[in-house]
Short mmCIF file of C-alpha atoms in Angstrom, two decimals:
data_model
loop_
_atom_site.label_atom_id
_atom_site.label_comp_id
_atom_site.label_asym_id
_atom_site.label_seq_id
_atom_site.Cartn_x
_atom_site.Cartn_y
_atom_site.Cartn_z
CA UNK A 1 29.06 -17.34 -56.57
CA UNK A 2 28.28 -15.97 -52.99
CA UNK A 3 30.29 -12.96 -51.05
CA UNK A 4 29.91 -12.85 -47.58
CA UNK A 5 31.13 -9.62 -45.74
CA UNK A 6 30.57 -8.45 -42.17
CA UNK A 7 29.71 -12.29 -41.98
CA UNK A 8 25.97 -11.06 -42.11
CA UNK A 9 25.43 -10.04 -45.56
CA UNK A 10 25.77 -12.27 -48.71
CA UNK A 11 26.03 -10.79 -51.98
CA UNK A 12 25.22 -13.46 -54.89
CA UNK A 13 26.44 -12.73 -58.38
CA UNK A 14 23.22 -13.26 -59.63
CA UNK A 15 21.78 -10.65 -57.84
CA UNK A 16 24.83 -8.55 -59.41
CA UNK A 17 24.21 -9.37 -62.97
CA UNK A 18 22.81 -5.64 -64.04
CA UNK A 19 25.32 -3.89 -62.36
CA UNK A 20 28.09 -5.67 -64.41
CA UNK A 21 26.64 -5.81 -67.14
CA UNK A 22 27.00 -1.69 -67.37
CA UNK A 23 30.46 -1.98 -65.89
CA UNK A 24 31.77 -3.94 -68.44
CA UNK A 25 30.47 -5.41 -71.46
CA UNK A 26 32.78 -8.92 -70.25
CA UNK A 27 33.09 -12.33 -72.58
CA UNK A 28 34.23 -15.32 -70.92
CA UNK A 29 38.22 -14.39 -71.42
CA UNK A 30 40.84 -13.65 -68.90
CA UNK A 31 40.83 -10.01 -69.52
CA UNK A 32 36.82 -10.49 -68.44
CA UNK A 33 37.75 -12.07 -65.23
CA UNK A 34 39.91 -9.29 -63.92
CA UNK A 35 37.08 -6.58 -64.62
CA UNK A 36 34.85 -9.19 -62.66
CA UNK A 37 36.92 -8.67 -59.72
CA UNK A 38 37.63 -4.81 -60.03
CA UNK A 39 34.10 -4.10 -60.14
CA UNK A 40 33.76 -6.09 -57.19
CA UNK A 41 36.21 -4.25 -54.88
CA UNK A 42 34.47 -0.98 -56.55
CA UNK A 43 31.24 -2.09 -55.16
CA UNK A 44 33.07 -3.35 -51.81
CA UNK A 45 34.47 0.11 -51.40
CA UNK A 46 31.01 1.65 -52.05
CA UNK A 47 29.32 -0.32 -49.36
CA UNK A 48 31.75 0.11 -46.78
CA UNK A 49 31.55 3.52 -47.04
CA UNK A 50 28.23 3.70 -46.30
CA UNK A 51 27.71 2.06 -43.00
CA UNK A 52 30.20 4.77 -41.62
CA UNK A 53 27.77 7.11 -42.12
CA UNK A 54 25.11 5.24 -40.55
CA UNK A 55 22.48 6.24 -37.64
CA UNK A 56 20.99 4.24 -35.46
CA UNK A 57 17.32 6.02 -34.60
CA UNK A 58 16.25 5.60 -30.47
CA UNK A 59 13.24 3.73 -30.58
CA UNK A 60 10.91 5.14 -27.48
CA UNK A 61 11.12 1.74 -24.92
CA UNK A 62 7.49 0.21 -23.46
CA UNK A 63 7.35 1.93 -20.17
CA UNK A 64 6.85 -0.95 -17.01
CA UNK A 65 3.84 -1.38 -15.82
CA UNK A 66 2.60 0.22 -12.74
CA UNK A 67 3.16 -1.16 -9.76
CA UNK A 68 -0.18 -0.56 -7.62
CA UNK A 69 -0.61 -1.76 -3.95
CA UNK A 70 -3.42 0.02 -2.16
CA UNK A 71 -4.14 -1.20 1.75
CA UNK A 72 -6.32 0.77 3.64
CA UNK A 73 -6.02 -0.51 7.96
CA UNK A 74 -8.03 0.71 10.67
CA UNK A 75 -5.67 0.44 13.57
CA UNK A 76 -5.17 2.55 16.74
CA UNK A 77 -7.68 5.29 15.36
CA UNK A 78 -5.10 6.16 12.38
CA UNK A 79 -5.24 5.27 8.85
CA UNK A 80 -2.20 3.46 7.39
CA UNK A 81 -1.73 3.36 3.13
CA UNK A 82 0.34 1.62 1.13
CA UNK A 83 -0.33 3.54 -2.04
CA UNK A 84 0.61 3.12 -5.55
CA UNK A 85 4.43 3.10 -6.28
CA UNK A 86 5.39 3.99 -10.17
CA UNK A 87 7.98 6.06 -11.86
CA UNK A 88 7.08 9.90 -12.83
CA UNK A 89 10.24 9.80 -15.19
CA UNK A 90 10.83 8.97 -18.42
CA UNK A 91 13.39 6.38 -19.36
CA UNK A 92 15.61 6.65 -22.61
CA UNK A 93 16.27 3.52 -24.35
CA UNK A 94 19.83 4.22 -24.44
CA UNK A 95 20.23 3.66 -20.73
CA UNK A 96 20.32 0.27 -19.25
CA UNK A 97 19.24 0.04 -15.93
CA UNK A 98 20.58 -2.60 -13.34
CA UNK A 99 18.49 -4.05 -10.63
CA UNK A 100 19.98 -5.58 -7.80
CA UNK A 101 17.62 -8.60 -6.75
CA UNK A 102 17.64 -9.11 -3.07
CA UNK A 103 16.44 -12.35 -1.56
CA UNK A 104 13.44 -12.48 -0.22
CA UNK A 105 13.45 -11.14 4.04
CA UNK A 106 13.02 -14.07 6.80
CA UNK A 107 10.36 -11.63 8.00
CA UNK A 108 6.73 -13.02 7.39
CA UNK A 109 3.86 -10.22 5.91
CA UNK A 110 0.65 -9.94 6.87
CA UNK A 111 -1.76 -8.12 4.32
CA UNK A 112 -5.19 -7.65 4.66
CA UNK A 113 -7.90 -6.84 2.17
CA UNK A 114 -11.48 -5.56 3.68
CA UNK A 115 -14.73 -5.98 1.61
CA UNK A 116 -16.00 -2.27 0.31
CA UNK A 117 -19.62 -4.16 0.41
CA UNK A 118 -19.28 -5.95 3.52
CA UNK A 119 -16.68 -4.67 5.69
CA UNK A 120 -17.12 -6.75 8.12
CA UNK A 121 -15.59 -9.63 5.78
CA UNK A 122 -11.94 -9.35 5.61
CA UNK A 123 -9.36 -11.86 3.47
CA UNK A 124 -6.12 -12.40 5.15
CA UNK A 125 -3.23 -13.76 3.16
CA UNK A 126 0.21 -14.51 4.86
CA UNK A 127 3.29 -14.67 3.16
CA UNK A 128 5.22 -17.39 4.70
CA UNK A 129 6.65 -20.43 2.97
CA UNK A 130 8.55 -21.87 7.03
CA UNK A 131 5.58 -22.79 9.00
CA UNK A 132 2.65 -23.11 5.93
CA UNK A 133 3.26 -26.93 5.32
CA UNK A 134 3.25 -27.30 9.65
CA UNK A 135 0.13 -25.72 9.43
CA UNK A 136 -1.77 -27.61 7.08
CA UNK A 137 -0.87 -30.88 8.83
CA UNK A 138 -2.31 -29.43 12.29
CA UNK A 139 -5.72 -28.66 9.90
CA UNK A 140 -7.55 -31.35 11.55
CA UNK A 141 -6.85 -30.54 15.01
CA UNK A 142 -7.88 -27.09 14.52
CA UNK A 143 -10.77 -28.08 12.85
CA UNK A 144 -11.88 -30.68 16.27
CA UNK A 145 -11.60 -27.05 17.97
CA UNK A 146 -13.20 -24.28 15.72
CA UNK A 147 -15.68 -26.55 14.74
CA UNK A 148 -17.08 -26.61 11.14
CA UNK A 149 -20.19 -25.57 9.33
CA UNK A 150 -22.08 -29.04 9.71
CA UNK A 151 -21.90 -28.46 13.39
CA UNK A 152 -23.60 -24.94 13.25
CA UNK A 153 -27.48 -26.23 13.69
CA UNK A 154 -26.55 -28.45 16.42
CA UNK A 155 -24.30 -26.08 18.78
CA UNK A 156 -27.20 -23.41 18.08
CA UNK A 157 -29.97 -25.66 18.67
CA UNK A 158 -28.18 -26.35 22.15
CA UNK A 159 -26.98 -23.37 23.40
CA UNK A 160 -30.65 -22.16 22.56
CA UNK A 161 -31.99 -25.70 24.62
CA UNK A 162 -30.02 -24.62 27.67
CA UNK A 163 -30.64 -21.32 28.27
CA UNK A 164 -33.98 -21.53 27.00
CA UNK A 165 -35.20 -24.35 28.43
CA UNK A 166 -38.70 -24.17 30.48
CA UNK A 167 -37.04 -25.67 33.02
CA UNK A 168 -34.19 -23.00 33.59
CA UNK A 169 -36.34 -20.29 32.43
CA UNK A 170 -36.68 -19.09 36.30
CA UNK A 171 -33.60 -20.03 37.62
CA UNK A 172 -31.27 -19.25 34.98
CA UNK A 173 -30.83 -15.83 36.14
CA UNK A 174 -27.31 -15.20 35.03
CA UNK A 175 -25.24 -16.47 32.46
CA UNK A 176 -21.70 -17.88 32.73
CA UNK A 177 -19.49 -18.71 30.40
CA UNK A 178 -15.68 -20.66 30.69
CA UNK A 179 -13.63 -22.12 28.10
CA UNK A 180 -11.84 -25.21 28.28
CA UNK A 181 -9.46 -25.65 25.12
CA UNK A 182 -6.85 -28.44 26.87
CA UNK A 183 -7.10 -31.87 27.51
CA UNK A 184 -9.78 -33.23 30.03
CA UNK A 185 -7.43 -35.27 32.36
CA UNK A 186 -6.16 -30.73 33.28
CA UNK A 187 -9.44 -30.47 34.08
CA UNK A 188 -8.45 -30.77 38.06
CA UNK A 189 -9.63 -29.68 41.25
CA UNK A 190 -8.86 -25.97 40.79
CA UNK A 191 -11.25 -25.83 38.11
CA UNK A 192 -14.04 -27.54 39.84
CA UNK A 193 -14.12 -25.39 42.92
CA UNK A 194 -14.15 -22.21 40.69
CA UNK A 195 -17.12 -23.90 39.72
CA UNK A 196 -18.53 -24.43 43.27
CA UNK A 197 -17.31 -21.24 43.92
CA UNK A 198 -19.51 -19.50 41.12
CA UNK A 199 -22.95 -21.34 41.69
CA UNK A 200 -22.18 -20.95 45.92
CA UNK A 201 -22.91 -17.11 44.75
CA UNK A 202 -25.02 -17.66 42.42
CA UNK A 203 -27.51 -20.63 43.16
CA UNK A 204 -29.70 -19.20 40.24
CA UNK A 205 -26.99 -19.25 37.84
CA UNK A 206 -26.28 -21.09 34.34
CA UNK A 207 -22.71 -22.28 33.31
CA UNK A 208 -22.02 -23.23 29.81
CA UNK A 209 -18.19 -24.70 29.54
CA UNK A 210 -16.90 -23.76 26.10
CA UNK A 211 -15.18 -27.49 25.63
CA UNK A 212 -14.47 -30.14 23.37
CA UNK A 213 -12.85 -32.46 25.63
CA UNK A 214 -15.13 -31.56 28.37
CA UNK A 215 -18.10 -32.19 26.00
CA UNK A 216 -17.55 -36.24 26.71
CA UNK A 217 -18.63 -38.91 28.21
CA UNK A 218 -15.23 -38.20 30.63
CA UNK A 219 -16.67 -34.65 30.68
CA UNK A 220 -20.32 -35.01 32.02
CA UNK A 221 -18.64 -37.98 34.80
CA UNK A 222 -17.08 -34.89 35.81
CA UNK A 223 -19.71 -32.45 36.11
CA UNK A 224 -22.19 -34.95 37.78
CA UNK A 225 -22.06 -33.96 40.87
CA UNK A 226 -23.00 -30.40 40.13
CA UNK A 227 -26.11 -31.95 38.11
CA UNK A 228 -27.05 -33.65 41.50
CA UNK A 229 -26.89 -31.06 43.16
CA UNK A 230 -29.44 -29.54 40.82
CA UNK A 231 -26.97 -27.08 39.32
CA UNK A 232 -27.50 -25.82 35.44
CA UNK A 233 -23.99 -26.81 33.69
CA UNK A 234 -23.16 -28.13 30.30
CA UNK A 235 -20.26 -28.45 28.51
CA UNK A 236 -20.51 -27.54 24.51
CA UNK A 237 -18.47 -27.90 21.85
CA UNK A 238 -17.83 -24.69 20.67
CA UNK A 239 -18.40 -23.24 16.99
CA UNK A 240 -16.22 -20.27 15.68
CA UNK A 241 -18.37 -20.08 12.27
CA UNK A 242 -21.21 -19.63 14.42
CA UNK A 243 -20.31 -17.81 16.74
CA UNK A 244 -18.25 -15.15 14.18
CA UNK A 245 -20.37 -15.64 11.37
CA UNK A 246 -20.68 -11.90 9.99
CA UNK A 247 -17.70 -10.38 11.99
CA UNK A 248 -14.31 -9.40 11.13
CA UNK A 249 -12.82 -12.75 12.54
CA UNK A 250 -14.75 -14.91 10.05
CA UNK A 251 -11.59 -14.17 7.42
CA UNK A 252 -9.19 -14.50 10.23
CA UNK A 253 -10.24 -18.11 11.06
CA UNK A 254 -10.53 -19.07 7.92
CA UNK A 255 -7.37 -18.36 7.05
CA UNK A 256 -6.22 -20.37 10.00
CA UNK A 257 -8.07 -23.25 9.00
CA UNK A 258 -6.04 -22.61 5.66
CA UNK A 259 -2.70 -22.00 7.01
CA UNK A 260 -1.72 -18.57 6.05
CA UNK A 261 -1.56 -17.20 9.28
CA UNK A 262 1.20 -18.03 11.47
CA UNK A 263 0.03 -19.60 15.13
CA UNK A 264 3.30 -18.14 16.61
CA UNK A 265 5.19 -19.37 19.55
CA UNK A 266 2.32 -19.13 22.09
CA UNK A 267 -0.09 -21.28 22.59
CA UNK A 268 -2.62 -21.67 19.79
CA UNK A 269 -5.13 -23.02 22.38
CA UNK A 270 -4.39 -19.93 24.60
CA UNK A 271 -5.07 -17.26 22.05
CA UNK A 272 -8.55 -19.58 20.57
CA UNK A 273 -9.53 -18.79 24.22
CA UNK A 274 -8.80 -15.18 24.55
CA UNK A 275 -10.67 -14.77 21.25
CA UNK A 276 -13.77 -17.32 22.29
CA UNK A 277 -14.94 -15.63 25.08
CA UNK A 278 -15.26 -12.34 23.09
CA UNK A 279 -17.46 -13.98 20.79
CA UNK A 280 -19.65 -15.83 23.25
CA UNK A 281 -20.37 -12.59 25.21
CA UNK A 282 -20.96 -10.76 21.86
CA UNK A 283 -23.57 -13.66 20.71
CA UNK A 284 -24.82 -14.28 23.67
CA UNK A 285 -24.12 -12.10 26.69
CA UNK A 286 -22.90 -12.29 29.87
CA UNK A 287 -20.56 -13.35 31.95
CA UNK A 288 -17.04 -14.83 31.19
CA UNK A 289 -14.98 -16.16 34.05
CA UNK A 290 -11.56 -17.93 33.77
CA UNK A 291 -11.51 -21.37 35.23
CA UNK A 292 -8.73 -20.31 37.71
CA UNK A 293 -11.26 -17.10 39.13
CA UNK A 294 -13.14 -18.10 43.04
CA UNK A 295 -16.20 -15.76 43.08
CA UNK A 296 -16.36 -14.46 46.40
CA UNK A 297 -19.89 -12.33 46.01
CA UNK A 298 -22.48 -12.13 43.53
CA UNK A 299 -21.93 -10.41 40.33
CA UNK A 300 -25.84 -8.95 40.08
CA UNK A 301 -25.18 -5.33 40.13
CA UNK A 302 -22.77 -5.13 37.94
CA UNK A 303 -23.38 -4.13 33.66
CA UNK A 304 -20.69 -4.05 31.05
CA UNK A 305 -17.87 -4.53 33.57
CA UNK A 306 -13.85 -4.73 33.28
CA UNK A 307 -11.74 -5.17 35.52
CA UNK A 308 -7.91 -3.23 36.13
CA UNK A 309 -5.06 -5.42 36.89
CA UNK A 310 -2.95 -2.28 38.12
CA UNK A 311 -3.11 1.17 38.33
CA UNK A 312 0.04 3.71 37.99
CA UNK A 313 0.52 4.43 41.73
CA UNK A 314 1.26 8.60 41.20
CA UNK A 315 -2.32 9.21 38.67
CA UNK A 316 -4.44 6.39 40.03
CA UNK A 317 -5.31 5.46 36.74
CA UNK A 318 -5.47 2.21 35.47
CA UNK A 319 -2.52 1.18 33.49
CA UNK A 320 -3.39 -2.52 32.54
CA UNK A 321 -6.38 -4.21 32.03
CA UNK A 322 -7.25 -8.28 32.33
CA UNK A 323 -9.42 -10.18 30.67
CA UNK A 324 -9.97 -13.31 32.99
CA UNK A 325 -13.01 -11.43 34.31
CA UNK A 326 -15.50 -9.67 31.52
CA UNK A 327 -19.47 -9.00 31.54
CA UNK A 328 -20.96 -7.69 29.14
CA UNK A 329 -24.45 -7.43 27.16
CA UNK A 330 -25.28 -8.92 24.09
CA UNK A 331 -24.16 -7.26 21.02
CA UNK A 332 -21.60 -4.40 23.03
CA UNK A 333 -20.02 -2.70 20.54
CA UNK A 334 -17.04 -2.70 22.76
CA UNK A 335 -16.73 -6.60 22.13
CA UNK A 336 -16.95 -5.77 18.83
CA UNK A 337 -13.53 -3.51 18.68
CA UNK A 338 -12.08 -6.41 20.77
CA UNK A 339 -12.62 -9.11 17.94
CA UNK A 340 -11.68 -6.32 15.25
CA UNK A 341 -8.44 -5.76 17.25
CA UNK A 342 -7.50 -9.29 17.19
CA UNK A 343 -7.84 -10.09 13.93
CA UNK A 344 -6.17 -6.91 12.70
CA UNK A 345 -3.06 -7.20 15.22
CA UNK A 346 -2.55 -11.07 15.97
CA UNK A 347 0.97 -11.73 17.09
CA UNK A 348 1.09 -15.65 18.43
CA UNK A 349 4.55 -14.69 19.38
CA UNK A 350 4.02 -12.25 22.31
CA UNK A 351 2.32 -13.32 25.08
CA UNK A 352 -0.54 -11.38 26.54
CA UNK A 353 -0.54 -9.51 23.33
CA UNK A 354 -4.04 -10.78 22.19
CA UNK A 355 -5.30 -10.98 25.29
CA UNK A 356 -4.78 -8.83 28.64
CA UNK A 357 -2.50 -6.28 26.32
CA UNK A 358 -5.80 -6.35 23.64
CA UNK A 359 -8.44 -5.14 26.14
CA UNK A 360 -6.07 -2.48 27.44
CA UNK A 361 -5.07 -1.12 23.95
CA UNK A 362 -8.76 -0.75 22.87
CA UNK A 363 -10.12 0.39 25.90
CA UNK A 364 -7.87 3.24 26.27
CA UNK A 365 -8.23 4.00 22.53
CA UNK A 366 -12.45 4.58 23.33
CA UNK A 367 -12.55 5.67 26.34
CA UNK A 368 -14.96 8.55 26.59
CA UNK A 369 -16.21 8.22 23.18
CA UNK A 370 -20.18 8.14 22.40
CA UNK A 371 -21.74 4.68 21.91
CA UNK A 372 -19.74 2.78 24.48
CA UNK A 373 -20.95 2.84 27.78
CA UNK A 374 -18.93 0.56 30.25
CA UNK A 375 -16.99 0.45 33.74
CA UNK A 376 -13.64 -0.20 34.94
CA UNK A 377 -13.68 -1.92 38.27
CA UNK A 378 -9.79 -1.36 40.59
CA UNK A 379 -7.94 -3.73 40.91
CA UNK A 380 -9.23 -5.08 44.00
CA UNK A 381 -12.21 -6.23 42.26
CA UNK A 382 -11.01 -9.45 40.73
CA UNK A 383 -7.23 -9.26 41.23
CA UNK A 384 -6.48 -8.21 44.61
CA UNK A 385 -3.22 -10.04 44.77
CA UNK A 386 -0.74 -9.49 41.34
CA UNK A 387 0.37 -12.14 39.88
CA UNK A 388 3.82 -12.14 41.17
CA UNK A 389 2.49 -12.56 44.93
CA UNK A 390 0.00 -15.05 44.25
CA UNK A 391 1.95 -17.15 46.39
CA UNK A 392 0.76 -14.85 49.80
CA UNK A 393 -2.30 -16.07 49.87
CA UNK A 394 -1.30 -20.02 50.03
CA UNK A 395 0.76 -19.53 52.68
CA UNK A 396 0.02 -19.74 56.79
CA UNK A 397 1.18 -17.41 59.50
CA UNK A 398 4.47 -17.23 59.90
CA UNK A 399 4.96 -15.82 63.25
CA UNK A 400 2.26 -12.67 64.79
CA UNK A 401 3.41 -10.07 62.38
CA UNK A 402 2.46 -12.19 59.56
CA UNK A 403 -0.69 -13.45 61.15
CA UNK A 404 -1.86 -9.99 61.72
CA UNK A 405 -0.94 -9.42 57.90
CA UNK A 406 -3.00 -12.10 56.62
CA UNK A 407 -6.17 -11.04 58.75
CA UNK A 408 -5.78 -7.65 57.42
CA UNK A 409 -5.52 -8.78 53.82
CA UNK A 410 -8.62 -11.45 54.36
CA UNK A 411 -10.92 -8.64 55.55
CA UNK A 412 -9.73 -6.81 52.86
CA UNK A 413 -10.60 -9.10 50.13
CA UNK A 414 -13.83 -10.35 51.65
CA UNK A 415 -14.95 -6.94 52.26
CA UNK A 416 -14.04 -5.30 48.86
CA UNK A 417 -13.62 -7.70 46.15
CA UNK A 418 -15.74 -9.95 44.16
CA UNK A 419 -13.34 -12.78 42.82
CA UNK A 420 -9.72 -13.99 42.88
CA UNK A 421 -7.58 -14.54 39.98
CA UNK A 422 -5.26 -17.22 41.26
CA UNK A 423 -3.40 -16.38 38.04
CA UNK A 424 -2.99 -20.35 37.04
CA UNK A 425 0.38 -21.55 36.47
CA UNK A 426 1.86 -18.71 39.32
CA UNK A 427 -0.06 -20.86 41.87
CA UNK A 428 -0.52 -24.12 40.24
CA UNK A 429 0.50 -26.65 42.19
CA UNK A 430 0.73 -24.51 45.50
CA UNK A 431 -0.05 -26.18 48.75
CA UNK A 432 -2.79 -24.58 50.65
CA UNK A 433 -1.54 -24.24 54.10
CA UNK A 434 -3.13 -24.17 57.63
CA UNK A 435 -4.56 -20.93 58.41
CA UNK A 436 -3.79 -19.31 54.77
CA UNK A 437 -5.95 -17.22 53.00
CA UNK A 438 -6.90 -19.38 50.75
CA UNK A 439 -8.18 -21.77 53.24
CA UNK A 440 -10.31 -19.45 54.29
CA UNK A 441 -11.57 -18.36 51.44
CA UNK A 442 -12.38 -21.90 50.06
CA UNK A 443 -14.21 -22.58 53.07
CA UNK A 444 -16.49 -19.68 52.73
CA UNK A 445 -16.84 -20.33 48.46
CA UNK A 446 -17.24 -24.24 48.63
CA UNK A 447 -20.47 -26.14 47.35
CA UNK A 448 -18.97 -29.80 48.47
CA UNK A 449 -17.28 -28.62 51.94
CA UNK A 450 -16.08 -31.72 53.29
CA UNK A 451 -14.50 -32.94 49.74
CA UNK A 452 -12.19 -29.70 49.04
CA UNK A 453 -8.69 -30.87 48.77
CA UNK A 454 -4.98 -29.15 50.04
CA UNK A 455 -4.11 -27.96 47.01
CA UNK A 456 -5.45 -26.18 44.00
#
């Protein structure tokens, strides 16, 4: 016979037995039954007693484990720590804690983790689930323009073929660089006379175009007549592995090619080419030149050069830098802070921000600091004309006021500065009108004089 009570604990007679067999010394007789049952309730009574006097005993709860995040960033000459987060109290297991669990923020996170051997190597993990499937589809376009490791051999072998080359060895004075990440039916008109413009002051000259659709069939119809003419240009695939191999950017492109970092709403193409021409001037020295810059004058005097894109007007001081215009010699260590500063601070959703913005941010950051050893040119240098009134120089006189203006400003720019940024899609497309700047200046930069066309 069982007993249940509490409806957890069950009491069988058997278990019983001893206890009532001292009760009551019982035969199998009605007057037996009903001590049966009174020692029962006895032993009821007994138990229930008991378990008002009971005490439950805390037992000490397993703390959490810590949460540890350490990130140590380099950034703007301060040091920024996420350090270890954990509780200094002690939790009693009598309290219940309730944590609200929020949803996880629209807002993507970028962490990086730098190398204590090799801090040059840096792993960049982005925490975005929106644009990560996007980005792994678009893997094998990026891949036709960073290149890959197979290709390393072969774009050293010919970079090292061009400018090395017993045949250029005398006349490749001066190295130029461009980069061409579009398609090659852009490649127009504008781009070619910045070309004739470059070699027109510098005959002795070498131009490698940083290019996979230039580096074609399509590509080298296109630069023939420059060969003809007996003038060095190529056109080369270029290779980020090689030409980042042991720099900061080596994690940053890799995790690209991966899809953790998020291309933003600008151009991908546009900020590949602000970061290229950092890394070919750091490899290989040099000059970099946009493909929408005329070179007026030669470029011979001039060492580790930038040049201001405007100055504050009450300090003379430069307040904005460009990067359409950089020369540099191999290995500056101010290159170098440029490629750190773009992989630490990419943003593909703010234009300018790896770019023009980059150069300024770092340069003002080192400025007068040991160890880097550069100039900053004014404004009228390479950007005489801002690119709001780009549109100035396209246009012809007017009436005699405006005639006199344009002479003034043409004397002015052919007596002080050394190129013009035509600032691309400001004066894309731009007729170049009778008697305008421009006109004049295209007839003094051109290579193929009677074949320059009206527009650029």
């Amino acid at each position: 016979m069982d007993i249940v009570i509490n409806n957890t604990k069950r009491i069988t007679i058997s278990n019983l037995s001893p206890f009532f067999h001292h009760c009551c010394n019982f035969q199998l007789t009605k007057r037996s039954l009903y001590a049966i049952v009174s020692c029962s309730l006895l032993f009821l009574l007994a138990y229930n007693s008991s378990t008002v006097f009971y005490i439950q005993v805390p037992v000490p709860a397993n703390s959490s484990p810590e949460i540890s995040s350490f990130l140590t960033e380099n950034v703007a000459r301060k040091s920024r720590k996420l350090v270890s987060l954990s509780s200094s109290t002690k939790r009693s297991s009598s309290i219940i804690y309730a944590v609200k669990e929020e949803p996880p923020r629209q807002k993507t996170n970028t962490q990086l983790t730098i190398s204590r051997k090799n801090p040059n190597f840096v792993s960049f993990t982005y925490n975005s689930m929106a644009y990560n499937p996007r980005r792994r589809r678009e893997k094998k376009s990026l891949v036709k323009v960073l290149g890959s490791g197979a290709r390393i051999n072969e774009f050293s072998l010919r970079m090292k073929e061009f400018f090395g080359a017993k045949s250029y060895n005398n006349s490749c004075k001066y190295r130029f660089f461009m980069t061409w990440i579009s398609s090659i039916e852009s490649f127009g008109e504008r781009e070619q006379f910045a070309i004739e413009s470059l070699f027109k002051a510098h005959s002795n000259g070498c131009l490698v175009i940083m290019s996979t659709s230039m580096d074609s069939p399509k590509g080298m119809k296109i630069l023939k007549p420059f060969f003809e003419k007996g003038l060095k240009v190529t056109a080369v695939s270029p290779d980020f592995n090689y030409l980042f191999k042991h720099t900061i950017a080596q994690g940053w492109i890799d995790s690209l090619m991966e899809g953790n970092i998020d291309p933003g709403e600008v151009s991908i193409g546009q900020n590949l080419s602000n970061l290229l021409r950092l890394g070919l001037l750091y490899k290989f020295g040099g000059i970099y030149l946009d493909t929408d810059v005329i070179v007026l004058r030669s470029f011979g005097k001039l060492r580790n050069v930038i040049g201001a894109q405007t100055i504050d007007v009450e300090t003379r001081n430069w307040s904005r830098l460009n990067n359409a215009v950089m020369i540099f010699d191999k290995g500056h260590p101010l290159l170098y802070k440029f490629i750190e500063e773009f992989a630490l601070t990419f943003d593909g959703n703010k234009w300018g921000h790896n770019g023009p913005y980059l150069v300024s941010r770092v340069v003002s950051r080192v400025s007068g600091r040991d160890g880097y050893n550069f100039t900053v040119l004014p404004p009228l240098a390479f950007y005489p004309v801002d690119w709001s009134r780009i549109g100035s120089l396209f246009l012809g006189p007017r009436n005699e006021t405006h005639s006199k203006w344009l002479l003034s400003k043409l004397r002015q720019i052919q007596s002080q500065s050394l190129a013009v940024h035509l600032w691309n899609k400001q004066s894309r497309g731009l007729k170049v009108e009778e008697g305008s700047i421009i006109q004049h200046i295209m007839s003094d930069c051109c290579v193929f004089c009677n074949s320059y066309a009206a527009k650029l």
